Coordinates of C-alpha atoms in Angstrom, one line a residue:
Chain F
X1 CA 31.3 -22.1 5.9
X2 CA 28.3 -24.0 7.0
X3 CA 29.2 -23.5 10.6
X4 CA 29.6 -19.9 10.0
X5 CA 26.2 -19.6 8.5
X6 CA 24.8 -21.7 11.3
X7 CA 26.4 -19.4 13.9
X8 CA 24.9 -16.4 12.2
X9 CA 21.5 -18.0 12.2
X10 CA 21.7 -18.9 15.9
X11 CA 22.9 -15.5 17.0
X12 CA 20.2 -13.7 15.1
X13 CA 17.6 -16.2 16.3
X14 CA 18.6 -15.7 19.9
X15 CA 18.9 -12.0 19.8
X16 CA 15.6 -11.5 18.2
X17 CA 13.9 -14.0 20.4
X18 CA 14.3 -11.7 23.3
X19 CA 12.5 -8.9 21.6
X20 CA 9.9 -11.3 20.3
X21 CA 9.3 -12.7 23.8
X22 CA 8.8 -9.2 25.1
X23 CA 6.4 -8.3 22.4
X24 CA 4.4 -11.5 23.0
X25 CA 4.2 -10.8 26.7
X26 CA 3.0 -7.3 26.1
X27 CA 0.6 -8.3 23.3
X28 CA -2.6 -8.1 25.3
X29 CA -1.8 -4.6 26.4
X30 CA -0.7 -3.5 23.0
X31 CA -3.9 -4.9 21.4
X32 CA -6.1 -2.8 23.5
X33 CA -4.6 0.4 22.3
X34 CA -3.3 -0.2 18.8
X35 CA -4.8 -1.6 15.7
X36 CA -3.7 -5.0 14.3
X37 CA -2.1 -3.4 11.3
X38 CA 0.8 -2.7 13.6
X39 CA 1.5 -6.4 14.2
X40 CA 1.7 -7.1 10.6
X41 CA 4.7 -4.7 10.1
X42 CA 6.4 -6.0 13.2
X43 CA 6.1 -9.6 12.2
X44 CA 7.1 -8.8 8.6
X45 CA 10.3 -7.0 9.6
X46 CA 11.1 -9.7 12.1
X47 CA 10.6 -12.4 9.5
X48 CA 12.8 -10.6 7.0
X49 CA 15.5 -10.0 9.5
X50 CA 15.4 -13.7 10.4
X51 CA 15.7 -14.7 6.8
X52 CA 18.4 -12.3 6.0
X53 CA 20.5 -13.2 9.0
X54 CA 23.7 -12.0 7.6
X55 CA 25.6 -9.4 9.5
X56 CA 25.2 -5.9 8.4
X57 CA 28.8 -5.3 7.7
X58 CA 31.0 -4.8 4.6
X59 CA 34.3 -6.6 4.1
X60 CA 37.1 -4.2 4.1
X61 CA 40.0 -5.0 1.8
X62 CA 42.9 -2.8 2.6
X63 CA 45.7 -2.1 0.2
X64 CA 48.3 -2.9 2.8
X65 CA 46.9 -6.1 4.0
X66 CA 45.0 -8.9 2.3
X67 CA 43.9 -11.7 4.5
X68 CA 42.9 -14.8 2.9
X69 CA 41.6 -17.8 4.7
X70 CA 42.3 -21.4 3.6
X71 CA 40.4 -24.2 5.1
X72 CA 42.4 -27.3 4.5
X73 CA 39.8 -30.0 4.9
X74 CA 38.0 -29.9 1.6
X75 CA 41.3 -29.1 -0.2
X76 CA 41.7 -32.5 -1.7
X77 CA 38.2 -32.4 -3.1
X78 CA 38.7 -29.0 -4.5
X79 CA 42.0 -30.0 -6.0
X80 CA 40.3 -32.8 -7.9
X81 CA 37.8 -30.3 -9.3
X82 CA 40.6 -27.9 -10.3
X83 CA 42.6 -30.5 -12.2
X84 CA 39.4 -31.3 -14.0
X85 CA 39.7 -34.9 -13.1
X86 CA 36.5 -36.7 -13.9
X87 CA 34.6 -37.4 -10.7
X88 CA 33.2 -40.6 -12.1
X89 CA 34.2 -44.2 -11.9
X90 CA 37.3 -44.8 -9.9
X91 CA 37.4 -41.3 -8.7
X92 CA 33.8 -41.6 -7.4
X93 CA 35.1 -43.9 -4.8
X94 CA 37.7 -41.5 -3.6
X95 CA 35.2 -38.6 -3.6
X96 CA 33.0 -40.7 -1.5
X97 CA 36.0 -41.5 0.7
X98 CA 36.6 -37.8 1.1
X99 CA 33.0 -37.3 2.2
X100 CA 33.2 -40.1 4.6
X101 CA 36.5 -38.8 6.0
X102 CA 34.9 -35.4 6.4
X103 CA 32.0 -36.9 8.2
X104 CA 34.3 -38.9 10.5
X105 CA 36.4 -35.9 11.4
X106 CA 33.4 -33.7 11.9
X107 CA 33.3 -31.6 14.9
X108 CA 30.2 -31.4 17.2
X109 CA 29.4 -27.9 16.0
X110 CA 29.6 -28.9 12.4
X111 CA 27.4 -31.9 13.0
X112 CA 24.8 -29.8 14.6
X113 CA 25.0 -27.3 11.7
X114 CA 24.6 -30.1 9.3
X115 CA 21.5 -31.4 11.0
X116 CA 20.1 -27.9 11.1
X117 CA 20.5 -27.3 7.4
X118 CA 19.1 -30.8 6.6
X119 CA 16.0 -30.2 8.6
X120 CA 15.5 -26.8 6.9
X121 CA 15.8 -28.3 3.5
X122 CA 13.5 -31.2 4.4
X123 CA 10.8 -28.8 5.6
X124 CA 11.0 -26.7 2.5
X125 CA 11.0 -29.7 0.3
X126 CA 8.0 -31.3 1.8
X127 CA 6.1 -28.0 1.9
X128 CA 6.8 -27.1 -1.7
X129 CA 6.0 -30.6 -3.0
X130 CA 2.8 -30.6 -0.9
X131 CA 1.8 -27.3 -2.4
X132 CA 2.6 -28.5 -5.9
X133 CA 0.3 -31.6 -5.4
X134 CA -2.4 -29.3 -3.9
X135 CA -2.3 -27.1 -7.0
X136 CA -2.6 -30.2 -9.2
X137 CA -5.7 -31.3 -7.3
X138 CA -7.2 -27.9 -7.7
X139 CA -6.7 -28.0 -11.5
X140 CA -9.1 -30.9 -11.6
X141 CA -11.9 -29.0 -10.0
X142 CA -14.7 -27.7 -12.1
X143 CA -15.0 -24.0 -12.5
X144 CA -17.8 -23.8 -14.9
X145 CA -20.6 -24.4 -12.5
X146 CA -20.3 -21.0 -10.8
X147 CA -23.8 -19.7 -10.3
X148 CA -24.6 -16.3 -11.8
X149 CA -25.3 -14.9 -8.3
X150 CA -21.7 -15.5 -7.1
X151 CA -20.2 -13.9 -10.2
X152 CA -22.3 -10.9 -9.7
X153 CA -21.2 -10.4 -6.2
X154 CA -17.6 -11.1 -7.1
X155 CA -17.6 -8.4 -9.7
X156 CA -19.3 -6.0 -7.3
X157 CA -16.7 -6.5 -4.5
X158 CA -13.8 -6.5 -7.0
X159 CA -14.9 -3.1 -8.1
X160 CA -15.2 -1.8 -4.6
X161 CA -11.7 -3.0 -3.6
X162 CA -10.2 -2.0 -6.9
X163 CA -8.9 -5.4 -7.7
X164 CA -8.3 -6.0 -11.4
X165 CA -6.8 -9.5 -11.3
X166 CA -8.7 -12.4 -12.7
X167 CA -10.0 -14.5 -9.9
X168 CA -11.1 -18.0 -10.5
X169 CA -13.8 -19.7 -8.4
X170 CA -13.9 -23.4 -8.1
X171 CA -15.9 -25.8 -6.0
X172 CA -14.6 -28.7 -4.2
X173 CA -16.5 -31.3 -2.1
X174 CA -13.5 -32.2 0.0
X175 CA -13.3 -29.0 2.0
X176 CA -15.7 -27.5 4.4
X177 CA -14.9 -23.8 4.4
X178 CA -13.8 -21.4 1.7
X179 CA -10.2 -20.6 1.1
X180 CA -8.0 -18.4 -1.0
X181 CA -4.9 -19.7 -2.7
X182 CA -2.4 -18.9 -5.4
X183 CA 0.5 -16.6 -5.6
X184 CA 0.1 -15.2 -9.1
X185 CA -3.3 -16.3 -10.2
X186 CA -5.6 -16.3 -7.3
X187 CA -8.2 -19.0 -6.8
X188 CA -11.1 -19.1 -4.3
X189 CA -12.1 -22.6 -3.4
X190 CA -15.7 -23.0 -2.2
X191 CA -17.0 -26.1 -0.5
X192 CA -20.1 -27.8 -1.7
X193 CA -22.3 -25.9 0.7
X194 CA -25.2 -23.7 -0.1
X195 CA -24.6 -20.3 1.4
X196 CA -27.1 -17.5 1.6
X197 CA -26.4 -14.6 -0.6
X198 CA -25.3 -12.4 2.2
X199 CA -23.0 -15.0 3.5
X200 CA -21.5 -15.4 0.1
X201 CA -20.9 -11.7 -0.1
X202 CA -19.1 -11.7 3.3
X203 CA -17.0 -14.6 2.2
X204 CA -15.9 -12.9 -1.0
X205 CA -15.3 -9.6 0.8
X206 CA -13.1 -11.4 3.3
X207 CA -11.1 -13.4 0.8
X208 CA -10.7 -10.5 -1.6
X209 CA -9.4 -8.4 1.3
X210 CA -6.8 -11.0 1.9
X211 CA -5.9 -10.8 -1.7
X212 CA -5.7 -7.0 -1.6
X213 CA -3.3 -7.2 1.4
X214 CA -1.1 -9.7 -0.4
X215 CA -1.5 -12.0 2.6
X216 CA -0.4 -15.1 0.8
X217 CA 3.0 -13.6 0.1
X218 CA 3.1 -12.5 3.7
X219 CA 2.4 -16.0 4.9
X220 CA 5.1 -17.3 2.6
X221 CA 7.7 -15.0 4.1
X222 CA 6.7 -16.0 7.6
X223 CA 6.9 -19.7 6.6
X224 CA 10.4 -19.4 5.1
X225 CA 11.5 -17.6 8.2
X226 CA 10.0 -20.2 10.5
X227 CA 11.6 -23.0 8.5
X228 CA 15.1 -21.5 8.9
X229 CA 14.5 -21.1 12.7
X230 CA 12.6 -24.3 13.2
X231 CA 14.4 -25.0 16.4
X232 CA 13.3 -21.8 18.1
X233 CA 10.0 -22.2 19.9
X234 CA 9.6 -18.5 20.6
X235 CA 9.7 -17.7 16.9
X236 CA 7.2 -20.5 16.2
X237 CA 4.8 -19.1 18.7
X238 CA 5.2 -15.6 17.3
X239 CA 4.4 -16.7 13.8
X240 CA 1.5 -18.7 14.8
X241 CA 0.1 -15.6 16.4
X242 CA 1.0 -13.6 13.3
X243 CA -1.1 -15.9 11.2
X244 CA -4.0 -15.6 13.5
X245 CA -3.6 -11.8 13.6
X246 CA -3.8 -11.8 9.9
X247 CA -7.4 -13.1 10.0
X248 CA -8.3 -10.7 12.6
X249 CA -6.9 -7.8 10.7
X250 CA -8.7 -8.9 7.6
X251 CA -12.0 -9.0 9.4
X252 CA -11.6 -5.6 10.8
X253 CA -10.8 -4.1 7.4
X254 CA -13.9 -5.7 5.9
X255 CA -16.2 -4.2 8.6
X256 CA -14.4 -0.9 8.8
X257 CA -16.7 2.1 8.6
X258 CA -19.8 0.0 8.7
X259 CA -22.6 0.2 11.2
X260 CA -23.0 -2.0 14.2
X261 CA -25.7 -4.0 12.5
X262 CA -23.4 -4.8 9.7
X263 CA -20.8 -6.0 12.1
X264 CA -23.3 -8.2 13.9
X265 CA -24.5 -9.8 10.7
X266 CA -20.9 -10.3 9.6
X267 CA -20.2 -12.1 12.9
X268 CA -23.2 -14.3 12.6
X269 CA -22.2 -15.3 9.1
X270 CA -18.7 -16.0 10.2
X271 CA -19.9 -18.2 13.0
X272 CA -22.2 -20.1 10.6
X273 CA -19.4 -20.6 8.1
X274 CA -17.1 -21.9 10.8
X275 CA -19.7 -24.3 12.1
X276 CA -19.4 -26.2 8.9
X277 CA -15.7 -26.3 9.2
X278 CA -14.3 -29.8 9.6
X279 CA -11.4 -29.8 7.3
X280 CA -10.0 -33.0 6.1
X281 CA -6.4 -32.8 6.9
X282 CA -5.3 -34.4 3.6
X283 CA -6.6 -31.7 1.4
X284 CA -5.4 -28.7 3.4
X285 CA -1.9 -30.1 3.5
X286 CA -0.4 -26.9 2.4
X287 CA -2.5 -24.6 4.5
X288 CA 0.6 -22.5 4.8
X289 CA -0.2 -20.9 1.6
X290 CA -3.9 -20.6 1.9
X291 CA -6.2 -18.4 4.0
X292 CA -8.7 -20.4 5.9
X293 CA -11.2 -20.3 8.7
X294 CA -9.7 -22.7 11.2
X295 CA -7.9 -21.7 14.4
X296 CA -9.7 -23.0 17.4
X297 CA -12.1 -21.6 19.8
X298 CA -9.8 -19.1 21.4
X299 CA -8.9 -17.5 18.1
X300 CA -12.5 -17.4 17.0
X301 CA -13.5 -15.6 20.1
X302 CA -10.7 -13.1 19.6
X303 CA -11.9 -12.5 16.0
X304 CA -15.4 -11.8 17.1
X305 CA -14.3 -9.6 19.9
X306 CA -12.3 -7.6 17.4
X307 CA -15.0 -7.2 14.9
X308 CA -17.5 -6.0 17.3
X309 CA -15.1 -3.8 19.1
X310 CA -16.3 -0.3 18.7
X311 CA -13.3 1.5 20.0
X312 CA -11.1 2.9 17.3
X313 CA -7.5 2.1 17.7
X314 CA -4.4 4.2 17.1
X315 CA -2.1 3.2 14.3
X316 CA 0.8 3.3 16.6
X317 CA 3.3 4.6 14.1
X318 CA 5.6 5.9 16.8
X319 CA 5.6 2.7 18.7
X320 CA 6.2 0.8 15.5
X321 CA 9.2 2.8 14.6
X322 CA 10.7 2.3 18.1
X323 CA 10.1 -1.4 17.9
X324 CA 11.6 -1.7 14.5
X325 CA 14.7 0.1 15.7
X326 CA 14.9 -2.2 18.6
X327 CA 14.8 -5.2 16.3
X328 CA 17.5 -3.8 14.1
X329 CA 19.8 -2.8 16.9
X330 CA 19.4 -5.9 19.0
X331 CA 20.2 -8.2 16.1
X332 CA 23.0 -6.0 14.9
X333 CA 24.6 -5.5 18.3
X334 CA 24.8 -9.1 19.0
X335 CA 26.4 -9.7 15.7
X336 CA 29.1 -7.1 16.3
X337 CA 29.9 -8.5 19.7
X338 CA 30.4 -12.0 18.6
X339 CA 32.6 -10.8 15.8
X340 CA 34.9 -9.1 18.2
X341 CA 35.2 -12.1 20.4
X342 CA 36.1 -14.3 17.5
X343 CA 38.3 -12.0 15.7
X344 CA 41.8 -13.2 16.0
X345 CA 42.7 -12.2 12.6
X346 CA 43.9 -8.8 13.6
X347 CA 47.3 -8.4 12.1
X348 CA 50.0 -7.9 14.6
X349 CA 53.6 -6.7 14.3
X350 CA 55.3 -9.6 12.6
X351 CA 58.9 -10.4 11.7
X352 CA 61.4 -7.6 11.6
X353 CA 62.0 -7.6 7.9
X354 CA 58.4 -6.7 7.2
X355 CA 56.8 -3.4 7.6
X356 CA 54.1 -3.4 10.2
X357 CA 50.6 -3.4 8.9
X358 CA 47.3 -1.9 9.9
X359 CA 45.2 -3.5 12.5
X360 CA 42.1 -3.7 10.3
X361 CA 40.8 -7.2 10.0
X362 CA 38.9 -8.3 7.0
X363 CA 35.4 -8.8 8.4
X364 CA 34.6 -11.8 6.4
X365 CA 37.5 -14.0 7.4
X366 CA 38.3 -13.6 11.0
X367 CA 35.4 -15.1 12.7
X368 CA 35.9 -18.7 12.0
X369 CA 39.4 -19.2 13.2
X370 CA 39.8 -22.5 15.0
X371 CA 42.9 -24.6 15.2
X372 CA 41.6 -26.7 12.3
X373 CA 42.2 -24.1 9.7
X374 CA 45.3 -22.2 8.8
X375 CA 45.2 -18.5 8.0
X376 CA 47.4 -17.1 5.4
X377 CA 48.5 -13.6 6.0
X378 CA 50.0 -11.8 3.2
X379 CA 51.8 -8.6 4.0
X380 CA 51.9 -6.8 0.8
X381 CA 53.0 -3.2 0.4
X382 CA 52.9 -3.1 -3.4
X383 CA 50.2 -1.7 -5.6
X384 CA 46.9 -3.0 -6.7
X385 CA 47.9 -4.9 -9.8
X386 CA 49.9 -7.2 -7.7
X387 CA 46.9 -8.1 -5.6
X388 CA 45.3 -9.9 -8.5
X389 CA 48.4 -11.9 -9.2
X390 CA 48.8 -12.8 -5.6
X391 CA 45.2 -13.8 -5.2
X392 CA 45.5 -15.8 -8.4
X393 CA 48.6 -17.5 -7.2
X394 CA 47.3 -18.3 -3.8
X395 CA 44.4 -20.1 -5.3
X396 CA 46.4 -22.1 -7.8
X397 CA 46.8 -25.8 -7.4
X398 CA 50.4 -25.6 -6.6
X399 CA 49.9 -23.0 -3.9
X400 CA 47.0 -24.8 -2.5
X401 CA 49.1 -27.9 -2.2
X402 CA 51.8 -25.8 -0.6
X403 CA 49.5 -24.5 2.0
X404 CA 48.1 -27.9 2.6
X405 CA 51.5 -29.4 3.1
X406 CA 52.7 -26.7 5.5
X407 CA 49.5 -27.0 7.5
X408 CA 49.7 -30.8 7.7
X409 CA 53.4 -30.5 8.6
X410 CA 52.6 -28.1 11.4
X411 CA 49.8 -30.2 12.7
X412 CA 52.0 -33.2 12.9
X413 CA 54.6 -31.2 14.6
X414 CA 52.3 -29.9 17.3
X415 CA 50.6 -33.2 17.7
X416 CA 53.9 -34.7 18.5
X417 CA 53.4 -37.2 15.6
X418 CA 56.8 -38.3 14.4
X419 CA 55.5 -40.8 11.9
X420 CA 53.3 -38.3 10.3
X421 CA 55.9 -35.6 10.1
X422 CA 58.3 -37.9 8.3
X423 CA 56.0 -37.9 5.3
X424 CA 56.8 -34.3 4.7
X425 CA 60.5 -34.3 5.5
X426 CA 63.3 -34.6 3.1
X427 CA 65.5 -37.6 3.5
X428 CA 68.2 -37.0 5.9
X429 CA 66.3 -34.5 8.1
X430 CA 65.9 -35.5 11.6
X431 CA 62.2 -35.7 12.6
X432 CA 61.8 -33.7 15.7
X433 CA 58.4 -32.8 17.1
X434 CA 57.0 -31.0 20.1
X435 CA 57.4 -33.1 23.3
X436 CA 53.8 -33.6 23.8
X437 CA 50.6 -33.1 21.8
X438 CA 49.8 -29.4 22.2
X439 CA 47.8 -29.1 19.0
X440 CA 44.6 -28.4 20.8
X441 CA 46.2 -25.9 23.0
X442 CA 47.1 -23.6 20.2
X443 CA 45.1 -20.4 20.4
X444 CA 46.7 -19.0 17.3
X445 CA 48.3 -20.5 14.2
X446 CA 48.9 -18.3 11.3
X447 CA 51.0 -18.9 8.2
X448 CA 53.0 -15.9 7.2
X449 CA 55.1 -15.4 4.1
X450 CA 56.8 -12.5 2.4
X451 CA 55.6 -11.3 -1.0
X452 CA 58.7 -12.4 -2.8
X453 CA 58.1 -16.0 -1.6
X454 CA 55.0 -16.1 -3.8
X455 CA 56.8 -15.5 -7.1
X456 CA 60.1 -17.2 -6.4
X457 CA 60.9 -20.4 -8.2
X458 CA 63.3 -21.5 -5.6
X459 CA 62.5 -22.9 -2.2
X460 CA 59.9 -21.2 -0.2
X461 CA 60.7 -19.9 3.3
X462 CA 57.6 -19.4 5.4
X463 CA 56.7 -19.3 9.1
X464 CA 53.8 -20.3 11.3
X465 CA 53.2 -17.8 13.9
X466 CA 51.7 -19.5 16.9
X467 CA 50.7 -18.9 20.5
X468 CA 50.0 -21.6 23.0
X469 CA 47.3 -21.2 25.6
X470 CA 48.6 -19.3 28.6
X471 CA 51.4 -17.6 26.7
X472 CA 51.2 -14.0 25.7
X473 CA 53.9 -13.8 23.1
X474 CA 54.3 -15.4 19.7
X475 CA 56.7 -18.1 18.6
X476 CA 57.5 -19.0 15.1
X477 CA 57.9 -22.3 13.4
X478 CA 59.9 -21.7 10.3
X479 CA 60.0 -24.0 7.3
X480 CA 61.8 -24.1 4.0
X481 CA 60.1 -26.2 1.4
X482 CA 61.1 -27.4 -2.0
X483 CA 58.9 -28.6 -4.8
X484 CA 60.0 -32.1 -5.8
X485 CA 58.2 -34.6 -7.9
X486 CA 54.9 -32.8 -7.7
X487 CA 55.1 -32.6 -3.9
X488 CA 56.3 -30.1 -1.4
X489 CA 59.0 -31.3 0.9
X490 CA 60.3 -29.7 4.0
X491 CA 64.1 -29.3 3.7
X492 CA 64.6 -27.7 7.1
X493 CA 62.6 -26.2 9.9
X494 CA 63.3 -24.3 13.1
X495 CA 61.8 -22.6 16.0
X496 CA 62.2 -18.9 16.6
X497 CA 61.0 -16.3 19.0
Chain Z
X1 CA -48.8 -21.1 -8.3
X2 CA -45.2 -20.8 -9.5
X3 CA -42.9 -23.6 -10.5
X4 CA -40.3 -24.2 -7.9
X5 CA -36.6 -24.3 -8.6
X6 CA -34.9 -27.5 -7.6
X7 CA -33.4 -26.2 -4.3
X8 CA -36.8 -25.1 -3.0
X9 CA -38.6 -28.1 -4.3
X10 CA -36.4 -30.4 -2.3
X11 CA -37.3 -28.5 0.8
X12 CA -41.0 -28.7 0.1
X13 CA -40.7 -32.4 -0.4
X14 CA -39.2 -32.8 3.0
X15 CA -42.1 -30.8 4.5
X16 CA -44.7 -32.7 2.4
X17 CA -43.4 -36.0 3.6
X18 CA -43.5 -34.9 7.2
X19 CA -47.3 -34.6 6.9
X20 CA -47.3 -32.1 9.7
X21 CA -45.9 -28.7 10.6
X22 CA -42.2 -28.7 11.0
X23 CA -39.5 -26.5 12.4
X24 CA -36.1 -25.5 11.0
X25 CA -34.2 -28.2 12.9
X26 CA -36.3 -30.9 11.4
X27 CA -35.7 -29.7 7.9
X28 CA -32.0 -29.4 8.4
X29 CA -31.9 -32.9 9.8
X30 CA -33.6 -34.4 6.8
X31 CA -31.7 -32.7 4.1
X32 CA -29.7 -35.7 3.3
X33 CA -26.0 -36.4 2.9
X34 CA -25.7 -34.8 -0.5
X35 CA -26.9 -31.4 0.5
X36 CA -25.4 -29.0 3.1
X37 CA -27.0 -25.7 3.8
X38 CA -26.2 -22.9 6.1
X39 CA -29.0 -21.8 8.4
X40 CA -29.2 -18.5 6.5
X41 CA -29.4 -20.2 3.2
X42 CA -32.3 -22.4 4.5
X43 CA -34.0 -19.3 5.9
X44 CA -33.8 -17.5 2.6
X45 CA -35.3 -20.5 0.8
X46 CA -38.1 -20.7 3.4
X47 CA -38.8 -17.0 3.0
X48 CA -39.1 -17.5 -0.7
X49 CA -41.6 -20.4 -0.2
X50 CA -43.5 -18.2 2.2
X51 CA -43.7 -15.4 -0.4
X52 CA -44.8 -17.9 -3.1
X53 CA -47.6 -19.0 -0.9
X54 CA -46.5 -22.6 -0.4
X55 CA -46.0 -22.3 3.3
X56 CA -47.3 -20.4 6.3
X57 CA -45.2 -19.6 9.4
X58 CA -46.2 -19.5 13.0
X59 CA -44.1 -18.8 16.0
X60 CA -44.1 -21.4 18.7
X61 CA -42.2 -19.8 21.5
X62 CA -38.7 -19.2 20.2
X63 CA -38.9 -21.3 17.1
X64 CA -40.8 -20.9 13.9
X65 CA -43.0 -23.6 12.7
X66 CA -43.8 -24.0 9.0
X67 CA -47.0 -25.4 7.7
X68 CA -48.0 -26.5 4.2
X69 CA -50.5 -24.4 2.2
X70 CA -50.2 -26.0 -1.2
X71 CA -50.2 -29.7 -0.9
X72 CA -48.0 -32.1 -2.9
X73 CA -51.0 -33.4 -4.9
X74 CA -52.0 -29.9 -6.0
X75 CA -48.4 -29.2 -7.0
X76 CA -48.1 -32.4 -8.9
X77 CA -51.3 -31.9 -10.7
X78 CA -50.4 -28.5 -12.0
X79 CA -46.8 -29.4 -12.7
X80 CA -47.6 -32.6 -14.5
X81 CA -50.1 -31.0 -16.7
X82 CA -47.6 -28.3 -17.5
X83 CA -44.9 -30.9 -18.3
X84 CA -47.1 -32.9 -20.5
X85 CA -48.3 -30.0 -22.4
X86 CA -44.9 -28.4 -22.9
X87 CA -42.8 -31.4 -23.5
X88 CA -45.1 -34.1 -24.9
X89 CA -47.6 -32.0 -26.8
X90 CA -50.3 -33.1 -24.4
X91 CA -49.9 -36.7 -25.5
X92 CA -49.7 -39.1 -22.6
X93 CA -48.6 -41.9 -25.0
X94 CA -45.6 -39.9 -26.0
X95 CA -44.8 -39.4 -22.3
X96 CA -45.1 -43.1 -21.5
X97 CA -43.2 -44.1 -24.6
X98 CA -40.4 -41.7 -23.6
X99 CA -40.2 -43.4 -20.3
X100 CA -40.3 -46.8 -21.7
X101 CA -37.7 -46.2 -24.4
X102 CA -35.4 -44.9 -21.9
X103 CA -35.8 -48.1 -20.0
X104 CA -37.4 -46.2 -17.2
X105 CA -40.4 -48.3 -17.0
X106 CA -40.1 -51.7 -15.3
X107 CA -42.5 -54.6 -15.8
X108 CA -44.0 -53.8 -12.5
X109 CA -44.7 -50.2 -13.6
X110 CA -46.4 -51.4 -16.7
X111 CA -48.6 -53.8 -14.8
X112 CA -49.5 -51.2 -12.3
X113 CA -50.3 -48.9 -15.2
X114 CA -52.4 -51.6 -16.9
X115 CA -54.4 -52.2 -13.7
X116 CA -54.9 -48.5 -13.2
X117 CA -56.2 -48.0 -16.8
X118 CA -58.5 -51.0 -16.5
X119 CA -59.8 -49.8 -13.2
X120 CA -60.6 -46.4 -14.5
X121 CA -61.9 -47.3 -18.0
X122 CA -64.4 -49.8 -16.7
X123 CA -65.6 -47.3 -14.1
X124 CA -66.6 -44.9 -16.8
X125 CA -68.9 -47.4 -18.2

């Protein structure tokens, strides 16, 4: 399952990277014509699509066919859970053993997926704890020394921007430029610097504009998205730009509809404020969730240029729609393609005694078929009520054990492992295996059984449908198993074309 | 002459101590570790001081140069009298006692005071 998720993430990441790279290349041109508001929507949609990287498809469960996938590796572990055996004490050791075994037999892809998910969680963990600590530090700051002048300006700007939320202002001597923080209860942190009244007003206007635009939440979404796709440099670059664009957009909204003089004064104040900006890294640890005045010279230049830019820009709705469509399509298309490639679960015409079924694969199973897992195909013509029973049965301990046994048996058979196969054979049955180890050459291995086999109390007769690389027709490894002493034993087996 | 709020007073003190006309850069440089001001903030304080008549401003090329109009002695005189009247009911003894009780007078201070008093009481004779 992890591998599946990982593959999803990679495919979405790669497909969207292409569009992102194109956008980044054309950025300079776009910015001359369209306002920065446009970027915000693009980045937001991009981030959301990257977070919700699931494929946009719906699993189809058809009456005639129900395809259920059983992955045999964690079966033993699940069995223990099912039987309610306490996972403590002596069983702890075996659980740990199972984990170790899993890790030993891990495939390269699984290992990579594991590393990916660990890094994601580490990033999220460190960031959230950092933010938590940051908030604690803020709580210690005094908020009762706010000069009357600041409060007055605050109320005035709040009124203008129609903001009703309570905004706390605190002072801190560890930072060098003002910042806004807080998801639900906003706080503006001021450094211990005396600002002129006009500068104070600009600061408050800027920060309150951020608040009005819900920028903290926006940054949060971008952050989550970036964490999931930490390995993708294009996406990282894009989101860094997105954060910078945020400031630029904020500036332009503040000076919108104001005269040239206003814009100049604003720019001067901005410059002055930034001059004092030498942030101590420690305190601004979680600058992911704050708005601030850093960014480097290049970004600053861009900000000024934008503020003083007298040309009005188009909103670019048409272009926006086109780009959004492209994003959806490109990520959707790739997902479809990979599904087709991997989909081996299409039900083919099987044994003669069973009515042929439809060719509709269940979308959510077919894509992970490797030779390590067996697929259980149930051809069931009967009505819906039976579906519940069959599903129940297939997940029961006994059935799970059955599926595990058949799979291990088949594996031993195809791996040419006589010793292993003996374990599952009844006494007196001659252990015969494939001449050589062809297990890795199987391009298809599907367990098939008739509906009546599920409910019978007698021996179960099932077949593994398999195809070796290079062949185009199926062969069948039939098995008859009997339940003896809490185990399934193979009484006889045969090959059939 | 108006009483100065703390923020403006600190700036005046810097200019008084310079004992000559100063420019903005000088003031900024001497503000001390505890205090950080933006250029605009400083300008607004200086403007207020100009309006209150404490400073005069001259342009020297591109920079403005500020010169003292009301000296520190003048200010001290007026302010001290005001403090004494308001807070100590005009009694100098109360004032000194307040300092002494609060352990704000060292032995050296008292000696200095004694000498000053002797100097000035004998003169009157």
